[in-house]
């Protein structure tokens, strides 16, 4: 049966057609304000400022009129993968929370950027909208983004190894928003410091007696020798950098998930394994030099001295050459030797 259209009904339909866009525009604008205030409330309820994102909340955000009055950045998580140490998802999530709390500490009145975490088990539809099929994954959605997969900006997975600092650089570069310094909690809490001080006061009479009598571990020269070697290795291996940045010993190759990467090609970041490798090579050179200065000179045989010295110099030259080769491969900068001009 065909639908008949009378002049009166046609007039009513025409009015409705004209009113729908106006009503839709008004609803989008009103909804945008409601969503913005709702996100601000959710952020204030979180201790770190990170909001848990669900499929429903994402749909509400997408109803906001383009361009949206805010950027938002999402950390994609999957609890079933937390047990895989090569992914470091719990560590990266903690660093993301640290980034969020630092941002809101530095910019308490800023409502132009929101931080979200989304769980795979709860929001598989949202994962599909973004086209996320591997973790770790961090993505920034600018105000003008319409297609979540094409218009959003993914952070390079290799940069995530630098943790919160690299995330802050990513936000500042892509969103043009100043994050500010990262406020990391102290390695030792105030309660721990108070406990150490109290323990020191209790043991101080016993320690003073031992020091005066010269019967302590600090009076053993072998302890000082071992400590010197440890400090030397600790210094040249970049261990302090690894501790501060919480760098992993290795990472998974993004092109081949079954392969582990121990040496990262690129300046500004190093993995724990490559730091220990360089520290080991430097320590070989240092120990051989100390051996030649303090032990080898005491040998009476000139022949043995020369043979051992030549062997030590050869090994030292090999170790330094390996370090230079690794630096050239990692940074792209070459180190060249120049003969004195008088030799030409």
GROMACS .gro file of C-alpha atoms in nm:
model
  344
    1UNK     CA    1   0.000   0.000   0.000
    2UNK     CA    2   0.141   0.337  -0.101
    3UNK     CA    3   0.168   0.620   0.148
    4UNK     CA    4  -0.036   0.919   0.049
    5UNK     CA    5   0.093   1.268   0.129
    6UNK     CA    6  -0.158   1.549   0.187
    7UNK     CA    7  -0.054   1.919   0.178
    8UNK     CA    8  -0.100   1.942   0.555
    9UNK     CA    9   0.112   1.637   0.632
   10UNK     CA   10   0.373   1.750   0.380
   11UNK     CA   11   0.394   2.085   0.560
   12UNK     CA   12   0.437   1.911   0.897
   13UNK     CA   13   0.707   1.682   0.760
   14UNK     CA   14   0.891   1.980   0.613
   15UNK     CA   15   0.890   2.155   0.952
   16UNK     CA   16   1.021   1.841   1.122
   17UNK     CA   17   1.298   1.804   0.866
   18UNK     CA   18   1.404   2.163   0.926
   19UNK     CA   19   1.392   2.127   1.303
   20UNK     CA   20   1.586   1.799   1.328
   21UNK     CA   21   1.929   1.943   1.229
   22UNK     CA   22   1.877   2.237   1.464
   23UNK     CA   23   1.778   2.004   1.749
   24UNK     CA   24   2.066   1.766   1.669
   25UNK     CA   25   2.316   2.053   1.667
   26UNK     CA   26   2.182   2.183   1.996
   27UNK     CA   27   2.195   1.835   2.151
   28UNK     CA   28   2.552   1.777   2.034
   29UNK     CA   29   2.665   2.109   2.176
   30UNK     CA   30   2.481   2.050   2.502
   31UNK     CA   31   2.607   1.691   2.521
   32UNK     CA   32   2.962   1.809   2.456
   33UNK     CA   33   2.944   2.036   2.759
   34UNK     CA   34   2.795   1.759   2.971
   35UNK     CA   35   3.062   1.508   2.865
   36UNK     CA   36   3.339   1.760   2.933
   37UNK     CA   37   3.214   1.826   3.285
   38UNK     CA   38   3.154   1.454   3.342
   39UNK     CA   39   3.513   1.374   3.241
   40UNK     CA   40   3.639   1.645   3.474
   41UNK     CA   41   3.441   1.488   3.760
   42UNK     CA   42   3.570   1.139   3.680
   43UNK     CA   43   3.924   1.272   3.669
   44UNK     CA   44   3.889   1.435   4.010
   45UNK     CA   45   3.771   1.102   4.157
   46UNK     CA   46   4.085   0.920   4.040
   47UNK     CA   47   4.398   0.949   4.259
   48UNK     CA   48   4.619   0.970   3.950
   49UNK     CA   49   4.375   1.150   3.721
   50UNK     CA   50   4.342   0.848   3.490
   51UNK     CA   51   3.986   0.760   3.383
   52UNK     CA   52   3.876   0.403   3.314
   53UNK     CA   53   3.737   0.403   2.959
   54UNK     CA   54   3.450   0.177   2.858
   55UNK     CA   55   3.269   0.124   2.528
   56UNK     CA   56   2.974   0.329   2.651
   57UNK     CA   57   3.189   0.622   2.769
   58UNK     CA   58   3.379   0.620   2.439
   59UNK     CA   59   3.051   0.638   2.246
   60UNK     CA   60   2.948   0.938   2.454
   61UNK     CA   61   3.279   1.111   2.384
   62UNK     CA   62   3.237   1.050   2.011
   63UNK     CA   63   2.902   1.232   2.015
   64UNK     CA   64   3.082   1.557   2.103
   65UNK     CA   65   3.083   1.800   1.812
   66UNK     CA   66   3.407   1.816   1.608
   67UNK     CA   67   3.644   1.974   1.693
   68UNK     CA   68   3.619   1.855   2.050
   69UNK     CA   69   3.731   2.097   2.324
   70UNK     CA   70   3.994   1.849   2.447
   71UNK     CA   71   4.256   1.591   2.351
   72UNK     CA   72   4.258   1.249   2.509
   73UNK     CA   73   4.525   0.982   2.529
   74UNK     CA   74   4.454   0.612   2.584
   75UNK     CA   75   4.669   0.336   2.728
   76UNK     CA   76   4.546   0.000   2.597
   77UNK     CA   77   4.576  -0.276   2.855
   78UNK     CA   78   4.506  -0.648   2.885
   79UNK     CA   79   4.522  -0.808   3.229
   80UNK     CA   80   4.575  -1.156   3.085
   81UNK     CA   81   4.909  -1.036   2.941
   82UNK     CA   82   5.044  -0.891   3.266
   83UNK     CA   83   5.227  -1.216   3.334
   84UNK     CA   84   5.446  -1.174   3.024
   85UNK     CA   85   5.759  -0.990   3.141
   86UNK     CA   86   5.872  -0.900   2.790
   87UNK     CA   87   5.567  -0.674   2.745
   88UNK     CA   88   5.614  -0.488   3.079
   89UNK     CA   89   5.247  -0.387   3.079
   90UNK     CA   90   5.220  -0.330   3.458
   91UNK     CA   91   5.532  -0.112   3.453
   92UNK     CA   92   5.414   0.088   3.154
   93UNK     CA   93   5.070   0.133   3.309
   94UNK     CA   94   5.229   0.266   3.629
   95UNK     CA   95   5.439   0.504   3.419
   96UNK     CA   96   5.124   0.619   3.238
   97UNK     CA   97   4.959   0.686   3.576
   98UNK     CA   98   5.271   0.876   3.681
   99UNK     CA   99   5.251   1.084   3.363
  100UNK     CA  100   4.888   1.169   3.434
  101UNK     CA  101   4.944   1.263   3.800
  102UNK     CA  102   5.248   1.473   3.708
  103UNK     CA  103   5.053   1.654   3.436
  104UNK     CA  104   4.769   1.748   3.670
  105UNK     CA  105   5.014   1.844   3.944
  106UNK     CA  106   5.190   2.078   3.704
  107UNK     CA  107   4.867   2.197   3.535
  108UNK     CA  108   4.583   2.174   3.791
  109UNK     CA  109   4.346   2.393   3.588
  110UNK     CA  110   4.410   2.234   3.250
  111UNK     CA  111   4.103   2.059   3.104
  112UNK     CA  112   4.234   2.025   2.749
  113UNK     CA  113   4.383   1.679   2.799
  114UNK     CA  114   4.239   1.365   2.956
  115UNK     CA  115   4.411   1.033   3.028
  116UNK     CA  116   4.232   0.699   2.986
  117UNK     CA  117   4.308   0.331   3.033
  118UNK     CA  118   4.100   0.070   2.856
  119UNK     CA  119   4.086  -0.304   2.926
  120UNK     CA  120   4.066  -0.556   2.641
  121UNK     CA  121   3.832  -0.801   2.817
  122UNK     CA  122   3.578  -0.526   2.885
  123UNK     CA  123   3.605  -0.318   2.567
  124UNK     CA  124   3.689  -0.535   2.268
  125UNK     CA  125   3.464  -0.318   2.049
  126UNK     CA  126   3.675  -0.012   2.125
  127UNK     CA  127   3.995  -0.206   2.053
  128UNK     CA  128   3.850  -0.290   1.712
  129UNK     CA  129   3.757   0.074   1.643
  130UNK     CA  130   4.118   0.175   1.696
  131UNK     CA  131   4.254  -0.127   1.511
  132UNK     CA  132   4.465  -0.233   1.808
  133UNK     CA  133   4.592  -0.587   1.770
  134UNK     CA  134   4.916  -0.580   1.971
  135UNK     CA  135   5.036  -0.443   2.303
  136UNK     CA  136   5.183  -0.225   2.446
  137UNK     CA  137   4.987   0.045   2.267
  138UNK     CA  138   4.944   0.415   2.340
  139UNK     CA  139   4.735   0.644   2.124
  140UNK     CA  140   4.656   1.019   2.124
  141UNK     CA  141   4.321   1.134   1.984
  142UNK     CA  142   4.329   1.500   1.875
  143UNK     CA  143   4.015   1.721   1.884
  144UNK     CA  144   3.967   1.695   1.505
  145UNK     CA  145   3.978   1.312   1.492
  146UNK     CA  146   3.677   1.156   1.318
  147UNK     CA  147   3.807   0.813   1.220
  148UNK     CA  148   3.963   0.674   1.539
  149UNK     CA  149   4.196   0.442   1.350
  150UNK     CA  150   4.323   0.685   1.085
  151UNK     CA  151   4.303   1.023   1.260
  152UNK     CA  152   4.449   0.923   1.597
  153UNK     CA  153   4.826   0.917   1.658
  154UNK     CA  154   5.001   0.605   1.781
  155UNK     CA  155   5.317   0.628   1.988
  156UNK     CA  156   5.607   0.423   1.859
  157UNK     CA  157   5.638   0.108   2.069
  158UNK     CA  158   6.018   0.136   2.090
  159UNK     CA  159   5.985   0.480   2.256
  160UNK     CA  160   5.774   0.331   2.535
  161UNK     CA  161   6.088   0.175   2.681
  162UNK     CA  162   6.186   0.523   2.800
  163UNK     CA  163   5.871   0.523   3.014
  164UNK     CA  164   5.697   0.838   3.144
  165UNK     CA  165   5.956   1.081   3.008
  166UNK     CA  166   5.913   0.959   2.651
  167UNK     CA  167   5.533   0.963   2.692
  168UNK     CA  168   5.554   1.326   2.803
  169UNK     CA  169   5.767   1.413   2.499
  170UNK     CA  170   5.511   1.239   2.276
  171UNK     CA  171   5.222   1.441   2.422
  172UNK     CA  172   5.412   1.769   2.398
  173UNK     CA  173   5.514   1.703   2.038
  174UNK     CA  174   5.176   1.584   1.908
  175UNK     CA  175   4.923   1.769   2.123
  176UNK     CA  176   5.131   2.087   2.170
  177UNK     CA  177   5.052   2.082   2.542
  178UNK     CA  178   5.321   2.137   2.804
  179UNK     CA  179   5.333   1.842   3.044
  180UNK     CA  180   5.604   1.968   3.279
  181UNK     CA  181   5.847   1.764   3.489
  182UNK     CA  182   5.771   1.406   3.595
  183UNK     CA  183   5.730   1.381   3.973
  184UNK     CA  184   5.864   1.040   4.067
  185UNK     CA  185   5.820   0.920   4.424
  186UNK     CA  186   6.144   0.898   4.625
  187UNK     CA  187   6.322   0.563   4.629
  188UNK     CA  188   6.319   0.567   5.010
  189UNK     CA  189   6.007   0.680   5.195
  190UNK     CA  190   6.013   0.903   5.502
  191UNK     CA  191   5.922   0.607   5.727
  192UNK     CA  192   6.213   0.406   5.590
  193UNK     CA  193   6.452   0.698   5.648
  194UNK     CA  194   6.329   0.731   6.005
  195UNK     CA  195   6.376   0.356   6.057
  196UNK     CA  196   6.733   0.368   5.923
  197UNK     CA  197   6.819   0.665   6.145
  198UNK     CA  198   6.671   0.491   6.450
  199UNK     CA  199   6.864   0.172   6.375
  200UNK     CA  200   7.184   0.373   6.331
  201UNK     CA  201   7.138   0.541   6.669
  202UNK     CA  202   7.079   0.205   6.840
  203UNK     CA  203   7.387   0.044   6.682
  204UNK     CA  204   7.614   0.350   6.707
  205UNK     CA  205   7.789   0.249   7.038
  206UNK     CA  206   7.872  -0.095   6.898
  207UNK     CA  207   7.993   0.052   6.567
  208UNK     CA  208   8.211   0.313   6.738
  209UNK     CA  209   8.378   0.043   6.948
  210UNK     CA  210   8.449  -0.166   6.637
  211UNK     CA  211   8.589   0.132   6.445
  212UNK     CA  212   8.820   0.235   6.728
  213UNK     CA  213   8.955  -0.118   6.763
  214UNK     CA  214   9.006  -0.147   6.386
  215UNK     CA  215   8.800  -0.465   6.367
  216UNK     CA  216   8.549  -0.386   6.093
  217UNK     CA  217   8.491  -0.492   5.736
  218UNK     CA  218   8.594  -0.143   5.629
  219UNK     CA  219   8.950  -0.214   5.742
  220UNK     CA  220   8.983  -0.504   5.497
  221UNK     CA  221   9.166  -0.396   5.180
  222UNK     CA  222   9.002  -0.669   4.973
  223UNK     CA  223   8.661  -0.522   5.046
  224UNK     CA  224   8.781  -0.183   4.919
  225UNK     CA  225   8.922  -0.344   4.606
  226UNK     CA  226   8.596  -0.525   4.533
  227UNK     CA  227   8.400  -0.209   4.607
  228UNK     CA  228   8.617  -0.006   4.370
  229UNK     CA  229   8.563  -0.256   4.089
  230UNK     CA  230   8.188  -0.257   4.154
  231UNK     CA  231   8.168   0.124   4.150
  232UNK     CA  232   8.374   0.136   3.832
  233UNK     CA  233   8.146  -0.117   3.660
  234UNK     CA  234   7.835   0.058   3.797
  235UNK     CA  235   7.957   0.390   3.655
  236UNK     CA  236   8.059   0.282   3.305
  237UNK     CA  237   7.764   0.044   3.245
  238UNK     CA  238   7.496   0.313   3.279
  239UNK     CA  239   7.333   0.122   3.567
  240UNK     CA  240   7.212   0.444   3.731
  241UNK     CA  241   7.033   0.540   3.408
  242UNK     CA  242   6.868   0.198   3.401
  243UNK     CA  243   6.755   0.228   3.764
  244UNK     CA  244   6.616   0.581   3.730
  245UNK     CA  245   6.438   0.511   3.400
  246UNK     CA  246   6.349   0.151   3.500
  247UNK     CA  247   6.487   0.024   3.172
  248UNK     CA  248   6.424  -0.342   3.088
  249UNK     CA  249   6.712  -0.580   3.021
  250UNK     CA  250   6.566  -0.658   2.679
  251UNK     CA  251   6.253  -0.600   2.472
  252UNK     CA  252   6.044  -0.795   2.220
  253UNK     CA  253   6.108  -0.732   1.852
  254UNK     CA  254   5.790  -0.575   1.712
  255UNK     CA  255   5.852  -0.727   1.368
  256UNK     CA  256   5.920  -1.074   1.509
  257UNK     CA  257   5.745  -1.131   1.848
  258UNK     CA  258   5.941  -1.452   1.900
  259UNK     CA  259   6.273  -1.263   1.895
  260UNK     CA  260   6.425  -1.062   2.180
  261UNK     CA  261   6.620  -0.740   2.128
  262UNK     CA  262   6.918  -0.682   2.358
  263UNK     CA  263   7.072  -0.386   2.174
  264UNK     CA  264   6.853  -0.090   2.076
  265UNK     CA  265   6.962   0.102   1.768
  266UNK     CA  266   6.907   0.473   1.830
  267UNK     CA  267   7.045   0.743   2.058
  268UNK     CA  268   6.871   0.858   2.373
  269UNK     CA  269   6.789   0.512   2.504
  270UNK     CA  270   6.968   0.195   2.605
  271UNK     CA  271   6.857  -0.143   2.731
  272UNK     CA  272   7.003  -0.301   3.042
  273UNK     CA  273   7.180  -0.577   2.851
  274UNK     CA  274   7.377  -0.340   2.628
  275UNK     CA  275   7.479  -0.130   2.928
  276UNK     CA  276   7.614  -0.437   3.107
  277UNK     CA  277   7.795  -0.546   2.789
  278UNK     CA  278   7.972  -0.211   2.755
  279UNK     CA  279   8.045  -0.203   3.128
  280UNK     CA  280   8.200  -0.550   3.106
  281UNK     CA  281   8.427  -0.443   2.818
  282UNK     CA  282   8.535  -0.126   3.002
  283UNK     CA  283   8.599  -0.328   3.318
  284UNK     CA  284   8.826  -0.566   3.126
  285UNK     CA  285   9.040  -0.271   3.012
  286UNK     CA  286   9.050  -0.120   3.361
  287UNK     CA  287   9.142  -0.448   3.533
  288UNK     CA  288   9.413  -0.526   3.279
  289UNK     CA  289   9.561  -0.178   3.321
  290UNK     CA  290   9.558  -0.216   3.702
  291UNK     CA  291   9.717  -0.560   3.669
  292UNK     CA  292  10.001  -0.426   3.452
  293UNK     CA  293  10.070  -0.135   3.687
  294UNK     CA  294  10.054  -0.314   4.024
  295UNK     CA  295  10.130  -0.683   3.956
  296UNK     CA  296  10.313  -0.726   3.629
  297UNK     CA  297  10.596  -0.488   3.723
  298UNK     CA  298  10.686  -0.712   4.019
  299UNK     CA  299  10.771  -1.010   3.800
  300UNK     CA  300  11.145  -1.066   3.753
  301UNK     CA  301  11.126  -1.225   3.409
  302UNK     CA  302  11.138  -0.962   3.134
  303UNK     CA  303  11.009  -1.211   2.881
  304UNK     CA  304  10.698  -1.292   3.083
  305UNK     CA  305  10.638  -0.922   3.139
  306UNK     CA  306  10.652  -0.847   2.767
  307UNK     CA  307  10.431  -1.140   2.666
  308UNK     CA  308  10.165  -1.060   2.926
  309UNK     CA  309  10.180  -0.689   2.844
  310UNK     CA  310  10.135  -0.753   2.472
  311UNK     CA  311   9.842  -0.986   2.545
  312UNK     CA  312   9.682  -0.729   2.777
  313UNK     CA  313   9.725  -0.451   2.518
  314UNK     CA  314   9.575  -0.670   2.245
  315UNK     CA  315   9.269  -0.757   2.459
  316UNK     CA  316   9.229  -0.391   2.563
  317UNK     CA  317   9.249  -0.277   2.201
  318UNK     CA  318   8.987  -0.539   2.104
  319UNK     CA  319   8.752  -0.432   2.385
  320UNK     CA  320   8.777  -0.060   2.300
  321UNK     CA  321   8.724  -0.139   1.932
  322UNK     CA  322   8.404  -0.328   2.018
  323UNK     CA  323   8.274  -0.033   2.222
  324UNK     CA  324   8.349   0.209   1.936
  325UNK     CA  325   8.178  -0.023   1.688
  326UNK     CA  326   7.867  -0.046   1.910
  327UNK     CA  327   7.857   0.333   1.952
  328UNK     CA  328   7.887   0.382   1.575
  329UNK     CA  329   7.607   0.130   1.510
  330UNK     CA  330   7.384   0.280   1.779
  331UNK     CA  331   7.422   0.653   1.712
  332UNK     CA  332   7.542   0.666   1.353
  333UNK     CA  333   7.843   0.876   1.449
  334UNK     CA  334   8.186   0.743   1.356
  335UNK     CA  335   8.510   0.782   1.551
  336UNK     CA  336   8.816   0.826   1.331
  337UNK     CA  337   9.185   0.817   1.423
  338UNK     CA  338   9.419   1.079   1.272
  339UNK     CA  339   9.794   1.037   1.252
  340UNK     CA  340  10.009   1.332   1.364
  341UNK     CA  341  10.079   1.568   1.074
  342UNK     CA  342  10.453   1.537   1.136
  343UNK     CA  343  10.433   1.168   1.041
  344UNK     CA  344  10.315   1.243   0.688
   0.00000   0.00000   0.00000
